[in-house]
Amino acid sequence: MTERIPPLRVAVLASGGGSNLQAILDYLARLGAASAARVTFVAANRAGAGALEKARAAGIATAVIADPADGPALLRLLESHRVELVALAGYLRLVPSEVTARWRGRIVNIHPALLPKFGGTGMYGRRVHEAVLAAGEPESGATVHHVDDAFDCGAIIAQERVPVEPGDTADSLAARVLAAEHRLYPRTLDALARQLITSR
Ligand code: GRF
């Protein structure tokens, strides 16, 4: 019998409800032994973040990031949990450059638009979808990208497109994009983990 390679240890950083975290957990659970990744640590910059509750419910170690601008502290936290890949999922704080430099190629984010359009400082939540509608775009979508020390600027890994429908509001478009995020992020993370596992 061939020995199973232990899955890559993934940390998810979040600020909000954690619907992307839940989609990742559900997808990896469905893959079971075939998954290349396992979420072993979840951290949030707010103690009340729903993502922490979802993580606890799944029996995953959690922490509150006391000062998101403190790069050395975040590095220590990730190291202490023996993390191998960092996934930002609705994490609304800039990751300090010490962290992005140290984790280059192993820290990724999901953005609710088709980058490089509609990204950058201040482009989060409803504002993204309002800007897409105001620009009269025929489509939007979700983007998984590498993280560097500016918002939404790292290399694009994968995208899923959705149409903008006549009569869309920021809320209806946001819901369609979020559903795309929930399909795109889990499978992209698993594929990335599969690549990274070979360079362990
Ligand atoms: C998503 O639109 C994500 O792209 C953004 O935060 C929203 C949802 O967060 N950055 P969550 O996964 O439900 O916490």
PDB file of C-alpha atoms and ligand atoms in Angstrom:
ATOM      1  CA  MET A   1       0.000   0.000   0.000  1.00  0.00           C
ATOM      2  CA  THR A   2       1.321   3.504  -0.825  1.00  0.00           C
ATOM      3  CA  GLU A   3       1.595   5.857   2.105  1.00  0.00           C
ATOM      4  CA  ARG A   4      -0.729   8.859   1.920  1.00  0.00           C
ATOM      5  CA  ILE A   5       1.030  12.247   1.768  1.00  0.00           C
ATOM      6  CA  PRO A   6      -0.318  14.437   4.601  1.00  0.00           C
ATOM      7  CA  PRO A   7      -2.395  17.325   3.202  1.00  0.00           C
ATOM      8  CA  LEU A   8      -0.945  20.822   3.106  1.00  0.00           C
ATOM      9  CA  ARG A   9      -1.696  22.809   6.278  1.00  0.00           C
ATOM     10  CA  VAL A  10      -3.754  25.870   5.307  1.00  0.00           C
ATOM     11  CA  ALA A  11      -4.493  28.945   7.432  1.00  0.00           C
ATOM     12  CA  VAL A  12      -7.534  31.055   6.572  1.00  0.00           C
ATOM     13  CA  LEU A  13      -7.534  34.725   7.604  1.00  0.00           C
ATOM     14  CA  ALA A  14     -10.920  36.451   7.702  1.00  0.00           C
ATOM     15  CA  SER A  15     -12.659  39.564   8.984  1.00  0.00           C
ATOM     16  CA  GLY A  16     -16.312  38.697   8.485  1.00  0.00           C
ATOM     17  CA  GLY A  17     -18.881  35.960   8.332  1.00  0.00           C
ATOM     18  CA  GLY A  18     -16.664  33.325   6.795  1.00  0.00           C
ATOM     19  CA  SER A  19     -18.889  32.058   3.990  1.00  0.00           C
ATOM     20  CA  ASN A  20     -15.787  31.414   1.862  1.00  0.00           C
ATOM     21  CA  LEU A  21     -14.174  29.571   4.777  1.00  0.00           C
ATOM     22  CA  GLN A  22     -17.285  27.391   5.048  1.00  0.00           C
ATOM     23  CA  ALA A  23     -17.254  26.697   1.297  1.00  0.00           C
ATOM     24  CA  ILE A  24     -13.593  25.637   1.572  1.00  0.00           C
ATOM     25  CA  LEU A  25     -14.277  23.376   4.555  1.00  0.00           C
ATOM     26  CA  ASP A  26     -17.274  21.761   2.834  1.00  0.00           C
ATOM     27  CA  TYR A  27     -15.384  21.191  -0.413  1.00  0.00           C
ATOM     28  CA  LEU A  28     -12.339  19.655   1.285  1.00  0.00           C
ATOM     29  CA  ALA A  29     -14.604  17.465   3.418  1.00  0.00           C
ATOM     30  CA  ARG A  30     -16.337  16.222   0.253  1.00  0.00           C
ATOM     31  CA  LEU A  31     -12.961  15.364  -1.287  1.00  0.00           C
ATOM     32  CA  GLY A  32     -12.027  13.484   1.874  1.00  0.00           C
ATOM     33  CA  ALA A  33      -8.798  11.551   1.547  1.00  0.00           C
ATOM     34  CA  ALA A  34      -8.375  12.861  -2.006  1.00  0.00           C
ATOM     35  CA  SER A  35      -7.899  16.470  -0.828  1.00  0.00           C
ATOM     36  CA  ALA A  36      -4.435  18.047  -0.975  1.00  0.00           C
ATOM     37  CA  ALA A  37      -5.240  20.661   1.673  1.00  0.00           C
ATOM     38  CA  ARG A  38      -6.563  20.823   5.206  1.00  0.00           C
ATOM     39  CA  VAL A  39      -7.570  24.000   7.056  1.00  0.00           C
ATOM     40  CA  THR A  40      -5.720  23.710  10.360  1.00  0.00           C
ATOM     41  CA  PHE A  41      -5.864  27.308  11.596  1.00  0.00           C
ATOM     42  CA  VAL A  42      -8.258  30.264  11.266  1.00  0.00           C
ATOM     43  CA  ALA A  43      -7.465  33.786  12.444  1.00  0.00           C
ATOM     44  CA  ALA A  44      -9.519  36.985  12.358  1.00  0.00           C
ATOM     45  CA  ASN A  45      -8.839  40.590  13.225  1.00  0.00           C
ATOM     46  CA  ARG A  46     -12.182  40.830  15.073  1.00  0.00           C
ATOM     47  CA  ALA A  47     -13.146  38.606  17.980  1.00  0.00           C
ATOM     48  CA  GLY A  48     -16.777  38.692  16.772  1.00  0.00           C
ATOM     49  CA  ALA A  49     -16.011  37.463  13.247  1.00  0.00           C
ATOM     50  CA  GLY A  50     -18.413  34.708  12.240  1.00  0.00           C
ATOM     51  CA  ALA A  51     -15.487  32.923  10.596  1.00  0.00           C
ATOM     52  CA  LEU A  52     -14.082  32.124  14.067  1.00  0.00           C
ATOM     53  CA  GLU A  53     -17.357  30.529  15.117  1.00  0.00           C
ATOM     54  CA  LYS A  54     -17.467  28.426  11.951  1.00  0.00           C
ATOM     55  CA  ALA A  55     -13.883  27.319  12.564  1.00  0.00           C
ATOM     56  CA  ARG A  56     -14.612  26.358  16.187  1.00  0.00           C
ATOM     57  CA  ALA A  57     -17.673  24.418  15.065  1.00  0.00           C
ATOM     58  CA  ALA A  58     -15.378  22.452  12.739  1.00  0.00           C
ATOM     59  CA  GLY A  59     -12.855  21.832  15.528  1.00  0.00           C
ATOM     60  CA  ILE A  60     -10.178  24.073  13.978  1.00  0.00           C
ATOM     61  CA  ALA A  61      -7.688  26.099  16.060  1.00  0.00           C
ATOM     62  CA  THR A  62      -8.451  29.835  16.051  1.00  0.00           C
ATOM     63  CA  ALA A  63      -6.840  33.114  17.088  1.00  0.00           C
ATOM     64  CA  VAL A  64      -7.665  36.803  17.097  1.00  0.00           C
ATOM     65  CA  ILE A  65      -5.029  38.966  15.420  1.00  0.00           C
ATOM     66  CA  ALA A  66      -4.573  41.725  17.998  1.00  0.00           C
ATOM     67  CA  ASP A  67      -2.735  44.139  15.691  1.00  0.00           C
ATOM     68  CA  PRO A  68      -2.993  43.330  11.958  1.00  0.00           C
ATOM     69  CA  ALA A  69      -0.174  45.811  11.213  1.00  0.00           C
ATOM     70  CA  ASP A  70       2.268  43.879  13.426  1.00  0.00           C
ATOM     71  CA  GLY A  71       4.061  41.750  10.822  1.00  0.00           C
ATOM     72  CA  PRO A  72       6.456  39.917  13.174  1.00  0.00           C
ATOM     73  CA  ALA A  73       3.549  38.881  15.437  1.00  0.00           C
ATOM     74  CA  LEU A  74       1.578  37.525  12.469  1.00  0.00           C
ATOM     75  CA  LEU A  75       4.647  35.651  11.221  1.00  0.00           C
ATOM     76  CA  ARG A  76       5.096  34.053  14.648  1.00  0.00           C
ATOM     77  CA  LEU A  77       1.410  33.099  14.775  1.00  0.00           C
ATOM     78  CA  LEU A  78       1.548  31.367  11.371  1.00  0.00           C
ATOM     79  CA  GLU A  79       4.797  29.604  12.242  1.00  0.00           C
ATOM     80  CA  SER A  80       3.483  28.392  15.595  1.00  0.00           C
ATOM     81  CA  HIS A  81       0.633  26.655  13.744  1.00  0.00           C
ATOM     82  CA  ARG A  82       3.052  25.127  11.199  1.00  0.00           C
ATOM     83  CA  VAL A  83       1.085  26.715   8.355  1.00  0.00           C
ATOM     84  CA  GLU A  84       2.131  25.927   4.762  1.00  0.00           C
ATOM     85  CA  LEU A  85      -0.337  28.048   2.749  1.00  0.00           C
ATOM     86  CA  VAL A  86      -2.245  31.193   3.769  1.00  0.00           C
ATOM     87  CA  ALA A  87      -5.674  31.950   2.259  1.00  0.00           C
ATOM     88  CA  LEU A  88      -7.232  35.364   2.856  1.00  0.00           C
ATOM     89  CA  ALA A  89     -11.022  35.026   2.739  1.00  0.00           C
ATOM     90  CA  GLY A  90     -12.843  38.293   3.321  1.00  0.00           C
ATOM     91  CA  TYR A  91      -9.810  39.623   5.230  1.00  0.00           C
ATOM     92  CA  LEU A  92     -10.089  43.400   5.066  1.00  0.00           C
ATOM     93  CA  ARG A  93      -6.712  44.439   6.440  1.00  0.00           C
ATOM     94  CA  LEU A  94      -3.475  44.982   4.531  1.00  0.00           C
ATOM     95  CA  VAL A  95      -1.042  42.131   5.220  1.00  0.00           C
ATOM     96  CA  PRO A  96       2.302  43.628   6.384  1.00  0.00           C
ATOM     97  CA  SER A  97       5.169  43.414   3.890  1.00  0.00           C
ATOM     98  CA  GLU A  98       7.283  41.202   6.223  1.00  0.00           C
ATOM     99  CA  VAL A  99       4.543  38.603   5.890  1.00  0.00           C
ATOM    100  CA  THR A 100       3.936  38.888   2.139  1.00  0.00           C
ATOM    101  CA  ALA A 101       7.707  38.755   1.500  1.00  0.00           C
ATOM    102  CA  ARG A 102       8.228  35.686   3.701  1.00  0.00           C
ATOM    103  CA  TRP A 103       5.135  33.916   2.280  1.00  0.00           C
ATOM    104  CA  ARG A 104       5.603  34.889  -1.363  1.00  0.00           C
ATOM    105  CA  GLY A 105       3.861  32.342  -3.589  1.00  0.00           C
ATOM    106  CA  ARG A 106       2.122  30.796  -0.580  1.00  0.00           C
ATOM    107  CA  ILE A 107      -0.359  33.554   0.330  1.00  0.00           C
ATOM    108  CA  VAL A 108      -3.477  34.074  -1.776  1.00  0.00           C
ATOM    109  CA  ASN A 109      -6.691  36.095  -1.698  1.00  0.00           C
ATOM    110  CA  ILE A 110     -10.122  36.100  -3.323  1.00  0.00           C
ATOM    111  CA  HIS A 111     -11.527  39.330  -4.714  1.00  0.00           C
ATOM    112  CA  PRO A 112     -15.172  39.790  -5.802  1.00  0.00           C
ATOM    113  CA  ALA A 113     -14.445  41.207  -9.275  1.00  0.00           C
ATOM    114  CA  LEU A 114     -12.455  40.446 -12.403  1.00  0.00           C
ATOM    115  CA  LEU A 115      -9.061  41.922 -11.485  1.00  0.00           C
ATOM    116  CA  PRO A 116      -7.167  43.949 -12.589  1.00  0.00           C
ATOM    117  CA  LYS A 117     -10.398  45.937 -12.886  1.00  0.00           C
ATOM    118  CA  PHE A 118     -12.226  47.046  -9.726  1.00  0.00           C
ATOM    119  CA  GLY A 119      -9.477  46.341  -7.216  1.00  0.00           C
ATOM    120  CA  GLY A 120      -7.232  48.395  -4.958  1.00  0.00           C
ATOM    121  CA  THR A 121      -7.652  50.491  -1.834  1.00  0.00           C
ATOM    122  CA  GLY A 122     -11.285  51.029  -0.853  1.00  0.00           C
ATOM    123  CA  MET A 123     -12.568  48.452  -3.360  1.00  0.00           C
ATOM    124  CA  TYR A 124     -14.280  45.958  -1.096  1.00  0.00           C
ATOM    125  CA  GLY A 125     -17.804  44.793  -0.303  1.00  0.00           C
ATOM    126  CA  ARG A 126     -20.709  46.626  -1.948  1.00  0.00           C
ATOM    127  CA  ARG A 127     -18.441  49.296  -3.399  1.00  0.00           C
ATOM    128  CA  VAL A 128     -16.961  46.821  -5.854  1.00  0.00           C
ATOM    129  CA  HIS A 129     -20.361  45.823  -7.220  1.00  0.00           C
ATOM    130  CA  GLU A 130     -21.610  49.425  -7.318  1.00  0.00           C
ATOM    131  CA  ALA A 131     -18.541  50.367  -9.361  1.00  0.00           C
ATOM    132  CA  VAL A 132     -19.083  47.457 -11.779  1.00  0.00           C
ATOM    133  CA  LEU A 133     -22.721  48.514 -12.303  1.00  0.00           C
ATOM    134  CA  ALA A 134     -21.807  52.210 -12.665  1.00  0.00           C
ATOM    135  CA  ALA A 135     -19.248  51.310 -15.346  1.00  0.00           C
ATOM    136  CA  GLY A 136     -21.914  49.413 -17.324  1.00  0.00           C
ATOM    137  CA  GLU A 137     -19.826  46.237 -17.411  1.00  0.00           C
ATOM    138  CA  PRO A 138     -21.486  43.251 -19.139  1.00  0.00           C
ATOM    139  CA  GLU A 139     -19.876  40.822 -16.682  1.00  0.00           C
ATOM    140  CA  SER A 140     -18.166  40.524 -13.327  1.00  0.00           C
ATOM    141  CA  GLY A 141     -16.792  37.582 -11.375  1.00  0.00           C
ATOM    142  CA  ALA A 142     -14.307  36.375  -8.802  1.00  0.00           C
ATOM    143  CA  THR A 143     -10.511  36.378  -8.868  1.00  0.00           C
ATOM    144  CA  VAL A 144      -8.055  34.318  -6.828  1.00  0.00           C
ATOM    145  CA  HIS A 145      -4.640  35.983  -6.823  1.00  0.00           C
ATOM    146  CA  HIS A 146      -1.293  35.943  -5.100  1.00  0.00           C
ATOM    147  CA  VAL A 147      -0.906  38.559  -2.364  1.00  0.00           C
ATOM    148  CA  ASP A 148       1.832  41.141  -2.366  1.00  0.00           C
ATOM    149  CA  ASP A 149       2.109  44.248  -0.224  1.00  0.00           C
ATOM    150  CA  ALA A 150      -0.458  46.326  -2.138  1.00  0.00           C
ATOM    151  CA  PHE A 151      -4.198  45.600  -2.237  1.00  0.00           C
ATOM    152  CA  ASP A 152      -5.336  43.281  -5.052  1.00  0.00           C
ATOM    153  CA  CYS A 153      -2.159  43.578  -7.148  1.00  0.00           C
ATOM    154  CA  GLY A 154      -0.517  40.121  -7.099  1.00  0.00           C
ATOM    155  CA  ALA A 155      -0.483  37.704 -10.026  1.00  0.00           C
ATOM    156  CA  ILE A 156      -3.850  36.219 -10.966  1.00  0.00           C
ATOM    157  CA  ILE A 157      -4.238  32.465 -10.387  1.00  0.00           C
ATOM    158  CA  ALA A 158      -7.832  31.798 -11.450  1.00  0.00           C
ATOM    159  CA  GLN A 159     -11.068  33.606 -12.321  1.00  0.00           C
ATOM    160  CA  GLU A 160     -14.729  32.731 -12.698  1.00  0.00           C
ATOM    161  CA  ARG A 161     -16.947  35.063 -14.695  1.00  0.00           C
ATOM    162  CA  VAL A 162     -20.639  35.797 -14.099  1.00  0.00           C
ATOM    163  CA  PRO A 163     -22.972  37.938 -16.215  1.00  0.00           C
ATOM    164  CA  VAL A 164     -24.316  41.290 -15.084  1.00  0.00           C
ATOM    165  CA  GLU A 165     -28.076  40.904 -15.594  1.00  0.00           C
ATOM    166  CA  PRO A 166     -30.491  43.684 -16.601  1.00  0.00           C
ATOM    167  CA  GLY A 167     -31.971  45.219 -13.442  1.00  0.00           C
ATOM    168  CA  ASP A 168     -29.104  44.030 -11.230  1.00  0.00           C
ATOM    169  CA  THR A 169     -28.542  45.872  -7.976  1.00  0.00           C
ATOM    170  CA  ALA A 170     -25.290  45.806  -6.007  1.00  0.00           C
ATOM    171  CA  ASP A 171     -26.925  43.174  -3.785  1.00  0.00           C
ATOM    172  CA  SER A 172     -28.116  40.865  -6.552  1.00  0.00           C
ATOM    173  CA  LEU A 173     -24.744  41.085  -8.306  1.00  0.00           C
ATOM    174  CA  ALA A 174     -22.916  40.510  -5.001  1.00  0.00           C
ATOM    175  CA  ALA A 175     -24.923  37.332  -4.406  1.00  0.00           C
ATOM    176  CA  ARG A 176     -24.104  35.981  -7.888  1.00  0.00           C
ATOM    177  CA  VAL A 177     -20.400  36.796  -7.453  1.00  0.00           C
ATOM    178  CA  LEU A 178     -20.304  35.277  -3.957  1.00  0.00           C
ATOM    179  CA  ALA A 179     -21.719  32.013  -5.323  1.00  0.00           C
ATOM    180  CA  ALA A 180     -18.896  32.058  -7.895  1.00  0.00           C
ATOM    181  CA  GLU A 181     -16.342  32.673  -5.111  1.00  0.00           C
ATOM    182  CA  HIS A 182     -17.662  29.641  -3.256  1.00  0.00           C
ATOM    183  CA  ARG A 183     -17.099  27.451  -6.338  1.00  0.00           C
ATOM    184  CA  LEU A 184     -13.774  28.977  -7.399  1.00  0.00           C
ATOM    185  CA  TYR A 185     -11.823  29.392  -4.155  1.00  0.00           C
ATOM    186  CA  PRO A 186     -12.005  25.851  -2.769  1.00  0.00           C
ATOM    187  CA  ARG A 187     -10.957  24.135  -5.985  1.00  0.00           C
ATOM    188  CA  THR A 188      -8.222  26.697  -6.674  1.00  0.00           C
ATOM    189  CA  LEU A 189      -6.809  26.205  -3.162  1.00  0.00           C
ATOM    190  CA  ASP A 190      -6.843  22.451  -3.530  1.00  0.00           C
ATOM    191  CA  ALA A 191      -5.052  22.713  -6.897  1.00  0.00           C
ATOM    192  CA  LEU A 192      -2.459  25.108  -5.462  1.00  0.00           C
ATOM    193  CA  ALA A 193      -1.905  22.845  -2.462  1.00  0.00           C
ATOM    194  CA  ARG A 194      -1.356  19.942  -4.873  1.00  0.00           C
ATOM    195  CA  GLN A 195       1.448  21.932  -6.545  1.00  0.00           C
ATOM    196  CA  LEU A 196       3.016  23.159  -3.291  1.00  0.00           C
ATOM    197  CA  ILE A 197       2.970  19.736  -1.680  1.00  0.00           C
ATOM    198  CA  THR A 198       5.596  18.536  -4.161  1.00  0.00           C
ATOM    199  CA  SER A 199       8.051  21.232  -2.982  1.00  0.00           C
ATOM    200  CA  ARG A 200       7.715  20.424   0.717  1.00  0.00           C
TER     201      ARG A 200
HETATM  202  C1  GRF B   1     -16.424  38.191  -0.426  1.00  0.00           C
HETATM  203  O1  GRF B   1     -16.998  39.014  -1.378  1.00  0.00           O
HETATM  204  C2  GRF B   1     -14.946  38.257  -0.537  1.00  0.00           C
HETATM  205  O2  GRF B   1     -14.509  38.354  -1.850  1.00  0.00           O
HETATM  206  C3  GRF B   1     -14.720  39.483   0.231  1.00  0.00           C
HETATM  207  O3  GRF B   1     -15.505  39.287   1.398  1.00  0.00           O
HETATM  208  C4  GRF B   1     -16.718  38.709   0.962  1.00  0.00           C
HETATM  209  C5  GRF B   1     -17.290  37.552   1.780  1.00  0.00           C
HETATM  210  O4  GRF B   1     -16.615  37.241   2.914  1.00  0.00           O
HETATM  211  N1  GRF B   1     -13.354  39.852   0.274  1.00  0.00           N
HETATM  212  P1  GRF B   1     -16.892  35.896   3.731  1.00  0.00           P
HETATM  213  O5  GRF B   1     -16.108  34.782   3.103  1.00  0.00           O
HETATM  214  O6  GRF B   1     -18.358  35.592   3.707  1.00  0.00           O
HETATM  215  O7  GRF B   1     -16.426  36.238   5.129  1.00  0.00           O
END
